[in-house]
mmCIF file of C-alpha atoms and ligand atoms in Angstrom:
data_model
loop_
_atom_site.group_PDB
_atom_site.id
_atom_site.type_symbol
_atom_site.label_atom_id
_atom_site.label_comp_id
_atom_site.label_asym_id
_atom_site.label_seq_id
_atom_site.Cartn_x
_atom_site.Cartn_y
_atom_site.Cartn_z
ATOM 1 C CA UNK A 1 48.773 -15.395 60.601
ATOM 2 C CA UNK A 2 45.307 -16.625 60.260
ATOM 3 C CA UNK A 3 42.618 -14.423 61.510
ATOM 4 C CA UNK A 4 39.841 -15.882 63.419
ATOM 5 C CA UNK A 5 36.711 -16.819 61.199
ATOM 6 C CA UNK A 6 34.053 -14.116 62.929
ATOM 7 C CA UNK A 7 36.993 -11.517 61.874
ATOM 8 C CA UNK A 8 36.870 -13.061 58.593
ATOM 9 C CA UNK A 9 32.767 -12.684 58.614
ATOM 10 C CA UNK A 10 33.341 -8.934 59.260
ATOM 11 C CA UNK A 11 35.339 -8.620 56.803
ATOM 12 C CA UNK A 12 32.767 -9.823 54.181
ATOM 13 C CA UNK A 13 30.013 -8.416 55.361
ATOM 14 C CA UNK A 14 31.529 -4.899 55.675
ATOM 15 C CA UNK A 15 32.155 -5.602 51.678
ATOM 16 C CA UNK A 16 28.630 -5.405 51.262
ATOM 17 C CA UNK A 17 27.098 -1.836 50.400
ATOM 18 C CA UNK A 18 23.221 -1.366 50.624
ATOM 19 C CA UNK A 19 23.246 -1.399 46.794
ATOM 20 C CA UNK A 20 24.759 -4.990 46.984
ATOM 21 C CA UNK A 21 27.922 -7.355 47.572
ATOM 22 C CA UNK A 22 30.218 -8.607 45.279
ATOM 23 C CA UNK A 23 30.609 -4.548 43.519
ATOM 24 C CA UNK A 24 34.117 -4.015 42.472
ATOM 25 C CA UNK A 25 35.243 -0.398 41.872
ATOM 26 C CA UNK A 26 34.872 0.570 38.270
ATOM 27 C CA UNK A 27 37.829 0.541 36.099
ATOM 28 C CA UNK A 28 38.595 3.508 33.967
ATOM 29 C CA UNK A 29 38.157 2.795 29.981
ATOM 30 C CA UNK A 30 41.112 2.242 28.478
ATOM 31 C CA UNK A 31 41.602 4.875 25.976
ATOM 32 C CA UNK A 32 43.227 4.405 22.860
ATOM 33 C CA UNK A 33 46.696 5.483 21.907
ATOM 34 C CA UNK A 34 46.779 9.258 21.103
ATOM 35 C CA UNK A 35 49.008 9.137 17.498
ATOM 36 C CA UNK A 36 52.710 10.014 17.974
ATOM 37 C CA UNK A 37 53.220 13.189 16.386
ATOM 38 C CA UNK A 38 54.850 12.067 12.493
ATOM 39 C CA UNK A 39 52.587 9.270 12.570
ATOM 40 C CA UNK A 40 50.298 8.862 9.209
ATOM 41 C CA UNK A 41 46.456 10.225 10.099
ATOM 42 C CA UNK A 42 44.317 7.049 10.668
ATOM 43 C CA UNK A 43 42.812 5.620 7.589
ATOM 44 C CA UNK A 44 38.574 6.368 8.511
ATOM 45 C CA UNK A 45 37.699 3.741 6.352
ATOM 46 C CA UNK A 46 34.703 4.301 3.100
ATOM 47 C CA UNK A 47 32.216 6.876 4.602
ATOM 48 C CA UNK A 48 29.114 5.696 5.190
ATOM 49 C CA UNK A 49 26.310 7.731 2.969
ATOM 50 C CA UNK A 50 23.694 9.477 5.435
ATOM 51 C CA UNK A 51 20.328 7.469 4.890
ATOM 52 C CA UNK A 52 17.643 9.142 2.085
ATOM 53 C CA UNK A 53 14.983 10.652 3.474
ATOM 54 C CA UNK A 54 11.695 8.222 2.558
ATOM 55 C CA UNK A 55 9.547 9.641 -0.137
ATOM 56 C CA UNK A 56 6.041 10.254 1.242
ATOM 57 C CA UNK A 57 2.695 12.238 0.482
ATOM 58 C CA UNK A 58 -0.206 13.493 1.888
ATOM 59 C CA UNK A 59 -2.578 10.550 2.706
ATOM 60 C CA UNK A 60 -5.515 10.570 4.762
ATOM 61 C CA UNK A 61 -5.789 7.470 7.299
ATOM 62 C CA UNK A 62 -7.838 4.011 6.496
ATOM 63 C CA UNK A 63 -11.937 4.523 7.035
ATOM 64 C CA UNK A 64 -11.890 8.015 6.861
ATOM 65 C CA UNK A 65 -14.154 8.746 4.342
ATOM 66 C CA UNK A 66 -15.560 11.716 2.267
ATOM 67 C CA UNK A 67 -18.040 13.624 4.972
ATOM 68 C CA UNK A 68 -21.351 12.513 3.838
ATOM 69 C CA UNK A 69 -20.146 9.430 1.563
ATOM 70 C CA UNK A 70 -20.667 6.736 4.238
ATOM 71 C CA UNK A 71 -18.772 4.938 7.350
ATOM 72 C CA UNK A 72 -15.230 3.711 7.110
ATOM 73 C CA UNK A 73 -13.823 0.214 7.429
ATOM 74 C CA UNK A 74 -12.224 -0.110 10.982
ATOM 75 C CA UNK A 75 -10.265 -3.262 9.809
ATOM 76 C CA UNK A 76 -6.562 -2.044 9.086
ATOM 77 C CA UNK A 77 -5.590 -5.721 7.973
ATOM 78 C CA UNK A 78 -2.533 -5.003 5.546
ATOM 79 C CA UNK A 79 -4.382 -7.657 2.918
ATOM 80 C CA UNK A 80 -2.110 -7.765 0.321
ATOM 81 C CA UNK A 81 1.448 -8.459 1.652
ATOM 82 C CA UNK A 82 4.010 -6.905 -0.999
ATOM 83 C CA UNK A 83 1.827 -6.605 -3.681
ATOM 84 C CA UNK A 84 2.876 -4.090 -6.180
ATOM 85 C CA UNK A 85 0.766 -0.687 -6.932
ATOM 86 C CA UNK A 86 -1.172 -1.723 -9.757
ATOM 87 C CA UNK A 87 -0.002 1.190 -11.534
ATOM 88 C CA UNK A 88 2.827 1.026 -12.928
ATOM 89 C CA UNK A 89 4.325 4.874 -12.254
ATOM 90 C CA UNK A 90 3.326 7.504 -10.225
ATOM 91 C CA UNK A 91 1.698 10.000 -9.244
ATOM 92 C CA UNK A 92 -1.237 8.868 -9.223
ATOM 93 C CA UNK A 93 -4.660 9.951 -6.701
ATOM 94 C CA UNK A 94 -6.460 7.030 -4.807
ATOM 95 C CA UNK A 95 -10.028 9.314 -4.022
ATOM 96 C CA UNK A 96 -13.487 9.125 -5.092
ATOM 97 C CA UNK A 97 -14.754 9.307 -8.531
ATOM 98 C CA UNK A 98 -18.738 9.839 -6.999
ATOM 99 C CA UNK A 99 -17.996 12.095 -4.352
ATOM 100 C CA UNK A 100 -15.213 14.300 -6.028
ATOM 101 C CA UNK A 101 -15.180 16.926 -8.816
ATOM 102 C CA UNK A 102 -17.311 15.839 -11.740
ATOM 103 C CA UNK A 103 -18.914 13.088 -10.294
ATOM 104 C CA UNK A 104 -22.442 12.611 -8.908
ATOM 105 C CA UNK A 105 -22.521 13.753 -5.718
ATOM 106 C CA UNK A 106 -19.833 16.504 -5.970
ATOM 107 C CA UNK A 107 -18.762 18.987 -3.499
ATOM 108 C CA UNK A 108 -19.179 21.398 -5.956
ATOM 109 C CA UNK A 109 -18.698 23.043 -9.479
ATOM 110 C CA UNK A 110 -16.028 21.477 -11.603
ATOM 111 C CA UNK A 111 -15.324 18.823 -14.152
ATOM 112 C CA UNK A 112 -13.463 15.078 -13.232
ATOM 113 C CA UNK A 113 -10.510 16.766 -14.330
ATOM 114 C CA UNK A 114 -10.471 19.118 -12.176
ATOM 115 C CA UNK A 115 -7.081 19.863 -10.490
ATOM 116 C CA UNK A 116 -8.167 19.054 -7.414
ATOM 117 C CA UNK A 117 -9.583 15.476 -8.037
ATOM 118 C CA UNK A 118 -5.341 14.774 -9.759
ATOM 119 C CA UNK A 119 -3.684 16.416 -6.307
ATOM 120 C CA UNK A 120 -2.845 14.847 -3.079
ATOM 121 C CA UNK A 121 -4.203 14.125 -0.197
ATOM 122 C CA UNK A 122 -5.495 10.086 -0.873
ATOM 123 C CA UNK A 123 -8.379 9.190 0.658
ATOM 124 C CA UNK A 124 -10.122 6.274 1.222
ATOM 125 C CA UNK A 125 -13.662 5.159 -0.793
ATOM 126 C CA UNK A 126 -13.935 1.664 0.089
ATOM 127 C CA UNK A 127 -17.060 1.525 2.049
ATOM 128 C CA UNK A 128 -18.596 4.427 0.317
ATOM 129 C CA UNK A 129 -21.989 4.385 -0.260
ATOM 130 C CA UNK A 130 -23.241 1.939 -2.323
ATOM 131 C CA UNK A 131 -26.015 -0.842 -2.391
ATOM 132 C CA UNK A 132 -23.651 -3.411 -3.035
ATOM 133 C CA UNK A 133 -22.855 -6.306 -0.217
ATOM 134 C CA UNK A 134 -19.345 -5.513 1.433
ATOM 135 C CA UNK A 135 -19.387 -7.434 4.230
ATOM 136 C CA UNK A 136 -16.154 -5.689 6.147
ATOM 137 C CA UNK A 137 -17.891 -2.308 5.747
ATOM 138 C CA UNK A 138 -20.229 -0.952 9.016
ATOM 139 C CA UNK A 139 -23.121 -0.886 7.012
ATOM 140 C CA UNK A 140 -22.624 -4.501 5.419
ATOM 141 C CA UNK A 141 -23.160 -2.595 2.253
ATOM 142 C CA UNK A 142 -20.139 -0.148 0.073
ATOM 143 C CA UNK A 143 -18.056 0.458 -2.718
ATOM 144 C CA UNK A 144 -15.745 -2.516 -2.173
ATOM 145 C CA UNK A 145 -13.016 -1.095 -4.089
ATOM 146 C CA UNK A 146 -10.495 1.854 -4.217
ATOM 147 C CA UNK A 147 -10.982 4.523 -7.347
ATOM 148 C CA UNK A 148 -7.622 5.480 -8.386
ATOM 149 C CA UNK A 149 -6.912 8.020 -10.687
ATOM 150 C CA UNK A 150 -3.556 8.412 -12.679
ATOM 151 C CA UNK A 151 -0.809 11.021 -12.966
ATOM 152 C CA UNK A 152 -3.051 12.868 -15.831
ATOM 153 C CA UNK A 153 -6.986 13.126 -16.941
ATOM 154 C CA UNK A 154 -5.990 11.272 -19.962
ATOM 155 C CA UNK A 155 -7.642 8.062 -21.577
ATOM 156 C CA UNK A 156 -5.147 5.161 -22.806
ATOM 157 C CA UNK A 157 -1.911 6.664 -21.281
ATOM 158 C CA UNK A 158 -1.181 5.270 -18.223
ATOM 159 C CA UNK A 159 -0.504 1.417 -17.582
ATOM 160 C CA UNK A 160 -2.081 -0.646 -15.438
ATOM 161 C CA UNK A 161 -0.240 -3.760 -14.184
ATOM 162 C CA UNK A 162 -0.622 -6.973 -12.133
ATOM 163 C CA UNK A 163 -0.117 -6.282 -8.350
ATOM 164 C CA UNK A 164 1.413 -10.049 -7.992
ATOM 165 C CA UNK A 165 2.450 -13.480 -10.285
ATOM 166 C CA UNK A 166 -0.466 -15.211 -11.628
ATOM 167 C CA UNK A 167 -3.313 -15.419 -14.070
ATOM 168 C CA UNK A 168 -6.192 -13.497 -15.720
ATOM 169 C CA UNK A 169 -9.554 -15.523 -15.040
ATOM 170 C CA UNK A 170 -11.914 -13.223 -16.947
ATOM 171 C CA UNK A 171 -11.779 -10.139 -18.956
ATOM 172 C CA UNK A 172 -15.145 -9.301 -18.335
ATOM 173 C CA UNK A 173 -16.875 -5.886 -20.361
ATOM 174 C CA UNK A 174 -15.496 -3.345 -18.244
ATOM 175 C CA UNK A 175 -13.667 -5.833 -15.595
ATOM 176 C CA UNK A 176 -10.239 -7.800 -15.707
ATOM 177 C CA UNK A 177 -9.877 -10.243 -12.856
ATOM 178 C CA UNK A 178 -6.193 -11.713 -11.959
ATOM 179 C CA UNK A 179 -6.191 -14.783 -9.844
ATOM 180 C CA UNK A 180 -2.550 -14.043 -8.144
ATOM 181 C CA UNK A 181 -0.551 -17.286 -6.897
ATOM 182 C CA UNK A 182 -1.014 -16.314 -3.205
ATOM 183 C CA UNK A 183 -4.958 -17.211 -3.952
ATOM 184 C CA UNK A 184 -5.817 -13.230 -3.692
ATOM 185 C CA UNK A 185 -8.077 -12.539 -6.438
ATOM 186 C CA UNK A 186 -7.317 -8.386 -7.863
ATOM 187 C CA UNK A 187 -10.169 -7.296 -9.965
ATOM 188 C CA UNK A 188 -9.800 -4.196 -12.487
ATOM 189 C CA UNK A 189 -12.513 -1.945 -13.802
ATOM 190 C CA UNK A 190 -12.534 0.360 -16.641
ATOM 191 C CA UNK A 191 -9.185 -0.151 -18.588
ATOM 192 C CA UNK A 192 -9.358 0.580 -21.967
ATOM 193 C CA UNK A 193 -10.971 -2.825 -22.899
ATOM 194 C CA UNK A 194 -10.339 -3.223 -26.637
ATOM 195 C CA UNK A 195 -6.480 -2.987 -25.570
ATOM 196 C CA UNK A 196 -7.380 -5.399 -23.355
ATOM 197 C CA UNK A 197 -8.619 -8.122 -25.313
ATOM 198 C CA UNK A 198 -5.447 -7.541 -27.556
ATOM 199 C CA UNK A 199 -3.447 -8.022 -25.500
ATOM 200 C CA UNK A 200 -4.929 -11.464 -23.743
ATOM 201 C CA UNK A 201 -6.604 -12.888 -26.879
ATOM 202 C CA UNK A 202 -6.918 -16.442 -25.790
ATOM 203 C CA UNK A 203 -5.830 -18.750 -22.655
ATOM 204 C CA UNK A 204 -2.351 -19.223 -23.276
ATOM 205 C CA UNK A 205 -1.519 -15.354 -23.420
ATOM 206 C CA UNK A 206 -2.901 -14.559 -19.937
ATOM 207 C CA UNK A 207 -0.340 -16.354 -17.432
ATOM 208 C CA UNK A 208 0.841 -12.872 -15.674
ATOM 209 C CA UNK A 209 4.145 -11.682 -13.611
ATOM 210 C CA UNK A 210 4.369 -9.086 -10.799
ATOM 211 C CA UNK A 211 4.330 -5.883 -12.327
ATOM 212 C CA UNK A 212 3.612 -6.901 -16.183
ATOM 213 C CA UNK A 213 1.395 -4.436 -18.094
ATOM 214 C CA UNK A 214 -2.239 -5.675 -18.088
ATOM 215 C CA UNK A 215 -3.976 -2.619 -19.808
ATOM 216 C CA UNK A 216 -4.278 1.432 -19.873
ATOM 217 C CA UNK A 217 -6.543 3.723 -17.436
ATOM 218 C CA UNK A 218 -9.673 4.221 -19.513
ATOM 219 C CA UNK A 219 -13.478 5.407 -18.271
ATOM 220 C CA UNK A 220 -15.157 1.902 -19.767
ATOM 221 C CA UNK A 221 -18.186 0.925 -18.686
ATOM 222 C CA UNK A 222 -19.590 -1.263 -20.437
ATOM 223 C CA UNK A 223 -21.191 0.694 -23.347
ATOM 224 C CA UNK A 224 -21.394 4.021 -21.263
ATOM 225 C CA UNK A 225 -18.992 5.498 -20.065
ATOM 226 C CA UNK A 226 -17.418 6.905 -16.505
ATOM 227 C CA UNK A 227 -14.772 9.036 -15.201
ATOM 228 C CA UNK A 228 -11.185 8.335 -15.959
ATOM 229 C CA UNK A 229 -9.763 6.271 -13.599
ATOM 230 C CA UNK A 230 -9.208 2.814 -12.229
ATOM 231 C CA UNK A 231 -11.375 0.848 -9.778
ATOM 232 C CA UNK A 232 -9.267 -1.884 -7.579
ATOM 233 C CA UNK A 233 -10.426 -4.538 -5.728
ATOM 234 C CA UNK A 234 -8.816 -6.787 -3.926
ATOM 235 C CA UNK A 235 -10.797 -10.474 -2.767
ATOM 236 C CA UNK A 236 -9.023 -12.311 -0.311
ATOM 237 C CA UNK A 237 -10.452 -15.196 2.327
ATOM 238 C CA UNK A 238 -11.586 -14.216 5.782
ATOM 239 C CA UNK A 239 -11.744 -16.029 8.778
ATOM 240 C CA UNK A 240 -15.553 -16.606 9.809
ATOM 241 C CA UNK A 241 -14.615 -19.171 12.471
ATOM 242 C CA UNK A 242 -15.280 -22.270 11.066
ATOM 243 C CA UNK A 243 -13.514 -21.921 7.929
ATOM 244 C CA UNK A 244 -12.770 -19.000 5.466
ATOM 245 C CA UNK A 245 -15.009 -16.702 2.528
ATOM 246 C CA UNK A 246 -13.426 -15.378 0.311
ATOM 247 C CA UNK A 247 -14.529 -11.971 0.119
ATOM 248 C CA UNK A 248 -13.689 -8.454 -0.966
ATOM 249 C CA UNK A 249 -10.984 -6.937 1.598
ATOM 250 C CA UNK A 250 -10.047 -2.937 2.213
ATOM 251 C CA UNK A 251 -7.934 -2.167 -0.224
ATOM 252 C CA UNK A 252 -6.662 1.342 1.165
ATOM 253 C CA UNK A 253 -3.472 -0.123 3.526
ATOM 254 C CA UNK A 254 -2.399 -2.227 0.875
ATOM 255 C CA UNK A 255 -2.131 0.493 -1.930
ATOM 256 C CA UNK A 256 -0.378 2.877 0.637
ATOM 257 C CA UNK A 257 1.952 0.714 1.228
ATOM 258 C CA UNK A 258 2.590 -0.434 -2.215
ATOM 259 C CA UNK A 259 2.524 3.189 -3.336
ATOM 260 C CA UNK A 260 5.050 3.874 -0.492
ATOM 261 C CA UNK A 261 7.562 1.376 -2.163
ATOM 262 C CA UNK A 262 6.940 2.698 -5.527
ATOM 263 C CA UNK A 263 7.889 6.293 -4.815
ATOM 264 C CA UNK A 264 10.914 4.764 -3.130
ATOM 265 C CA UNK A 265 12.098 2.659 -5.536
ATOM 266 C CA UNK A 266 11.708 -0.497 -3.872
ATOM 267 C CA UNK A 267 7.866 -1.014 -5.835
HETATM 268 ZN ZN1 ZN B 1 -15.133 2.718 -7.906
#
């Protein structure tokens, strides 16, 4: 028997709940089959290895200086995409070799190698105080590099190595400059510079690959000397709106997370 179309209407609306029409009850999950008793225990399949903990270490965040040793770059620009920790092992202490232990403006008594200057936390140096132009600093004026120092307070031990494929343009007195194929330009200071030059002797030696042995931590400074350790810059071009300069970049995000890969393996 047909029923009348307002009956029909009814019908439908009365399918409609104030949450909406068209809900169907919920079907229960279908569970699977609960083994027969005799029947072999499931295969699981290869277990899957929990996931390692990452490696980390005490680091103190981008800008934030020594007290006293100048203002911080606010830029957190991660400059140097992959590029590997020009070191080649670690541990080794990104701080300041002016405002830590044995340097000029010290915190106190003690020698560079101090134990505290080769212990963790890092901190950042790159806009401290200097009178040389660093145009991403606050003060237009800084360090424009990173000190690093290496696992011990030891001369012509620890290697220093290209942080990407490319070339050395100059091996200056104190300063090796690698122009990298991504057009970043990685500058070097104080490596032991007669290894140096014995290792590059001439034009044809100085084509480089990502991670290759470019020299050892030294304290070279051109005919004096400084503390043990190595300073890193990195020179990369900035936008100024109408074009590019190429100019030196904070170097603190890059090395943390190049160290970060390092200590995990994956430098
Ligand atoms: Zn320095």
């Amino acid at each position: 028997m047909r029923r009348p179309a307002a009956l029909a209407a009814l019908l439908l609306l009365t399918a409609c709940s104030p949450g909406g029409c068209g809900q169907t009850a919920t079907t229960p999950e279908k569970k699977a089959d609960a083994p027969a008793p005799g029947d072999p225990t499931p295969d699981p399949g290869p277990a899957t290895p929990p996931a390692p903990t990452p490696v980390s270490w005490p680091h103190d965040g981008g800008g934030a200086l020594y007290p006293g040793s100048g203002s911080g770059a606010t830029d957190a620009t991660l400059w140097a995409v992959g590029m590997r920790f020009p070191m080649e092992a670690g541990p080794a202490y990104a701080n300041s070799q002016v405002y830590g232990y044995g340097g000029f403006a010290a915190p106190g008594p003690g020698g560079q190698c101090d134990a505290r200057n080769y212990s963790y936390p890092w901190r950042d140096n790159f806009c401290e105080t200097r009178s040389w132009t660093n145009g991403m600093c606050p003060a237009g004026k800084g360090h424009q590099g990173q000190d690093i120092r290496p696992a011990t307070c030891e001369k012509k031990v620890h290697w220093v190595v290209a942080a990407e494929k490319g070339r050395i343009t100059s091996i200056g007195s104190y300063t090796v400059t690698v122009l990298g194929d991504s057009g970043r330009i990685y500058r070097y200071l104080h490596m032991d510079m007669p290894g140096v030059n014995a290792m590059f002797p001439n034009e044809a030696s100085r084509a480089v690959t990502r991670g290759q042995r470019i020299g050892k931590v030294s304290a070279d400074f051109g005919g004096s000397a400084t503390t043990i350790h190595l300073h890193f810059e990195i020179k990369a071009p900035v936008s100024n709106g109408s074009g590019a300069t190429v100019m030196f970049v904070p170097t603190y995000s890059s090395l943390v997370d190049s160290y970060g890969r390092l200590l995990n393996g994956a430098g």
